[in-house]
Amino acid sequence: MEGTKKVKSQALLSKLATSDEHGENSPYFDGWKAYDKDPFHPLTNPNGVIQMGLAENQLSLDMVLDWIKANPEASICNAEGLHAFKNMALFMEKARGERVRFDPDRIVMAGGATGANEVAIFCLANEGDAFLVPSPYYPAFNRDLRWRTKVRLLPVTCQSSNNFQMTKEDLEEAYENAQKANIKVKGVILSNPSNPLGTTMDKTNLRSLVTFINEKQIHLVCDEIYGATVFRSPRFVSISEVAEEMECNLDLIHVVYSLSKDMGLPGFRVGILYSYNDHVVSCARKQSSFGLVSSQTQHLLAKMLLDEEFTDKYLSESRRRLASRYDSFTKGLKEVGIGCLESNAGLYCWMDLRQLLKEPTFDGEMELWRVIVNEVKLNVSPGSSFHCYEPGWFRVCFANMDDETLEIALGRIRMFVEKGKGAKSWQRNLKLSFSSRKMATSPRIMSPHSPIPPHSPLLRANN
Amino acid sequence: MEGTKKVKSQALLSKLATSDEHGENSPYFDGWKAYDKDPFHPLTNPNGVIQMGLAENQLSLDMVLDWIKANPEASICNAEGLHAFKNMALFMEKARGERVRFDPDRIVMAGGATGANEVAIFCLANEGDAFLVPSPYYPAFNRDLRWRTKVRLLPVTCQSSNNFQMTKEDLEEAYENAQKANIKVKGVILSNPSNPLGTTMDKTNLRSLVTFINEKQIHLVCDEIYGATVFRSPRFVSISEVAEEMECNLDLIHVVYSLSKDMGLPGFRVGILYSYNDHVVSCARKQSSFGLVSSQTQHLLAKMLLDEEFTDKYLSESRRRLASRYDSFTKGLKEVGIGCLESNAGLYCWMDLRQLLKEPTFDGEMELWRVIVNEVKLNVSPGSSFHCYEPGWFRVCFANMDDETLEIALGRIRMFVEKGKGAKSWQRNLKLSFSSRKMATSPRIMSPHSPIPPHSPLLRANN
């Protein structure tokens, strides 16, 4: 292997630079590195970093595992005709309380919601075009939606005083600012339920959003991948429900869905673009060969989603477990004086640590975040990585661990708040309290985070 | 659903227009439509179109099916640590006769070879940059490599007088023409073994190619997805073998691989980009979340590829069956005076019908092609869709059907050649000869072409 001198193509380097700009060096991803270097384990590394940056639902994986064990034939591909698209449409209806109907012919499969979101943008926009996105928003939108398509994302700043709900005025202002700057706005993209807020948009706000995009004749891409995680009222209202009731141009409306969050199956890479616009369906279908779902997995899912007794039970039990986890976690936080934005969905809380900041700035937020990751040893994600305008908010994931680990995390937060930042004494206490506890045995099947070698991109895929 | 008037976004329309330019309206795809409308079935539609446009290997699927049945636990995801990347590297070495070693850390998974090829281009080039590609070449390269990346493909015309082997002079000429036209050439991309030729490049030609890209300091992307279909000598020489022996810049060399052809598993969507360049590995890995392989499928494959007794037997038996099929098909053609380019690999022949053209033009080729599809009822692909410079060549796939169907196809060709284009009498004869034959029972598992609804993109994914 002689002569391997390094030649870097300009294109490649510019791609890598772009990627860094897009936030992969942000604390959102740095926290992951801290976890990767020193991961918590109840027995072998009880003082390690607890992963609370991963929006993954492990609370009901045992039910999926039991179903697969009870239906071994579903895992094996055979010639039996199964209707993956039809069964997916049925499940999407169920996840939305049977209030809407989905046409299987409008479903385009893509490689996860990541792929589906990118395909939507490739269909709708050209390089330089922009989408409005209510902030705070999912950090990887910057990578997924912008990197290869070269579109822009323009944050619509939502106010904490209004519980971060987006108003029509916020939207109008962002739109007008773009027009003044000569930027072509091609649409609005948002996640509902919101990641990172864990809140849902009500019917009035959704109607007002649909009216807005109709007035401007721009597109609306609704990422509803957390639709079935809504664990208490107000119930989830899908954009489909609102759009079908209203006088509006359905051609402007597109839904992204996935089984990664609602069914806790991120490793299966099942993402979907559902569009009411024939041209988008056709354009997306031509792209779907870039991210098709394995036929083996299609087969398994088609069988699983057809088993309505199972999916009914799964969806209600999953909601019950999420509500119970949310309650115990927020109650624990409340006992030490920490509040969260009141939420009804998702796999995370939007935690309010404004009162713990040394100064109300993003530098202050970063300083606090470093203490939380490096000393309290919890990987949480600071609001700045979600483009939140106000320092002091943190997203904390609570559904990717067992009860015992959650208790340890709460214990660390309690100690941290009570003792201030006396890191040394805190660490000693921690060791005394937790080093002898029993190993938890939570189901880890099908999570991309265990059996895959450390360099696998799966480690970053579903956050 | 009121108010659904049609609004077409400009971006979307331009994308659709681009897609059509990229050859999806070419005879290559039109033949598929003819097959879709009137598919051959031995019992229910014995006069239907036989699909000979699909480069799919069904000759050894029974062996894969038997393995899956004998190893049911491999189909079910569990927490057992399996090394998908390591086992894939082992299989890639085996498919190349153990003459090269692959580093699992340089393997990036993508959604099929389609996705892997696109990822390579996204890494290496910017909009407007060009790649040289020896013609005739795989028609979907136009879609896969160009559509979303917006790079150009510049054919390097290879001559039938030279058995379509690419010479260094051909390459130099294409490169200089590009320079004169002020087009930036970023690399060479080619499939070896060749699709559609079914031939392999020898070591001398490969060395000369590596020298060329080193002199120009441009990249080389080798699509080796047919590597293990080489059924007789000369044996397959991987670019990796040549590059490691030579004094050259390995940073310029990238290999695309997949299990779709070599293992006959197109539905699994396992594509791989293997690069010797750290920057490309890193850039590709960041993109891999757009087309990850399902964890369930990774699990199954990791087990299957680790079973060396199985993979050894599979590879040798698959080659034996391909050789036997190639021999019986080309022998049948020869008996009626039809020759093919002599080949040693692939799932197809490059059939020479120059003497059957009414006139030696592409119009003449299209006229003959229409008769073959509409009257002889065989879906073959005309050379023009592969950017062949000389009219009269056709790619005919022979590994996607059972022996009985191949015999019917040969019978139709025989009748067509013997009776000229007397379509009416030909069709009558056909009916008498074949309508009462027994139904064939070939294994159809895991092909994306049976259990998927007709609108599925899978129908187009692996051709």
mmCIF file of N, CA, C and O in Angstrom, chain A residues 137 181 213 264 275 297 312 317 321 323 363 390 413 430 448 454:
data_model
loop_
_atom_site.group_PDB
_atom_site.id
_atom_site.type_symbol
_atom_site.label_atom_id
_atom_site.label_comp_id
_atom_site.label_asym_id
_atom_site.label_seq_id
_atom_site.Cartn_x
_atom_site.Cartn_y
_atom_site.Cartn_z
ATOM 1 N N TYR A 137 -36.594 23.507 17.513
ATOM 2 C CA TYR A 137 -36.864 22.373 16.630
ATOM 3 C C TYR A 137 -35.736 21.353 16.672
ATOM 4 O O TYR A 137 -34.620 21.646 17.108
ATOM 5 N N ALA A 181 -35.698 39.847 2.658
ATOM 6 C CA ALA A 181 -34.328 39.419 2.362
ATOM 7 C C ALA A 181 -34.235 38.719 1.010
ATOM 8 O O ALA A 181 -33.198 38.138 0.682
ATOM 9 N N ILE A 213 -50.749 28.770 5.027
ATOM 10 C CA ILE A 213 -50.027 28.223 3.856
ATOM 11 C C ILE A 213 -50.889 28.317 2.602
ATOM 12 O O ILE A 213 -50.374 28.420 1.490
ATOM 13 N N GLY A 264 -41.483 2.104 18.650
ATOM 14 C CA GLY A 264 -40.179 1.829 19.264
ATOM 15 C C GLY A 264 -39.287 0.971 18.394
ATOM 16 O O GLY A 264 -38.534 0.144 18.897
ATOM 17 N N SER A 275 -48.451 12.011 0.809
ATOM 18 C CA SER A 275 -48.779 13.314 0.243
ATOM 19 C C SER A 275 -50.146 13.273 -0.413
ATOM 20 O O SER A 275 -50.538 12.263 -1.018
ATOM 21 N N THR A 297 -38.186 -6.985 6.364
ATOM 22 C CA THR A 297 -38.797 -6.137 7.386
ATOM 23 C C THR A 297 -40.212 -5.729 6.975
ATOM 24 O O THR A 297 -41.119 -5.668 7.814
ATOM 25 N N ASP A 312 -53.821 -2.602 18.937
ATOM 26 C CA ASP A 312 -54.699 -1.887 19.888
ATOM 27 C C ASP A 312 -54.099 -1.926 21.288
ATOM 28 O O ASP A 312 -53.993 -0.906 21.971
ATOM 29 N N GLU A 317 -51.335 0.422 25.902
ATOM 30 C CA GLU A 317 -50.383 0.132 26.976
ATOM 31 C C GLU A 317 -49.165 1.056 26.890
ATOM 32 O O GLU A 317 -48.662 1.538 27.921
ATOM 33 N N ARG A 321 -47.824 3.539 29.861
ATOM 34 C CA ARG A 321 -46.462 3.503 30.410
ATOM 35 C C ARG A 321 -45.750 4.853 30.253
ATOM 36 O O ARG A 321 -45.014 5.273 31.134
ATOM 37 N N ALA A 323 -47.227 7.806 30.171
ATOM 38 C CA ALA A 323 -47.830 8.736 31.144
ATOM 39 C C ALA A 323 -47.241 8.490 32.521
ATOM 40 O O ALA A 323 -46.875 9.431 33.247
ATOM 41 N N ASP A 363 -23.968 31.471 26.938
ATOM 42 C CA ASP A 363 -22.736 31.045 27.591
ATOM 43 C C ASP A 363 -23.061 30.422 28.943
ATOM 44 O O ASP A 363 -22.509 29.392 29.324
ATOM 45 N N GLU A 390 -34.311 31.384 24.032
ATOM 46 C CA GLU A 390 -34.169 31.780 25.446
ATOM 47 C C GLU A 390 -33.283 30.784 26.181
ATOM 48 O O GLU A 390 -33.560 29.583 26.159
ATOM 49 N N ILE A 413 -29.722 14.323 39.996
ATOM 50 C CA ILE A 413 -30.235 15.690 39.861
ATOM 51 C C ILE A 413 -30.523 16.273 41.246
ATOM 52 O O ILE A 413 -30.172 17.411 41.560
ATOM 53 N N LEU A 430 -22.359 9.818 45.367
ATOM 54 C CA LEU A 430 -22.958 9.022 44.312
ATOM 55 C C LEU A 430 -22.454 7.586 44.374
ATOM 56 O O LEU A 430 -23.213 6.637 44.292
ATOM 57 N N PRO A 448 -30.947 0.022 17.801
ATOM 58 C CA PRO A 448 -29.699 0.017 17.038
ATOM 59 C C PRO A 448 -28.486 0.218 17.927
ATOM 60 O O PRO A 448 -27.375 0.281 17.448
ATOM 61 N N PRO A 454 -19.139 -0.069 17.234
ATOM 62 C CA PRO A 454 -19.180 1.330 17.670
ATOM 63 C C PRO A 454 -19.135 2.342 16.543
ATOM 64 O O PRO A 454 -19.629 3.447 16.697
#
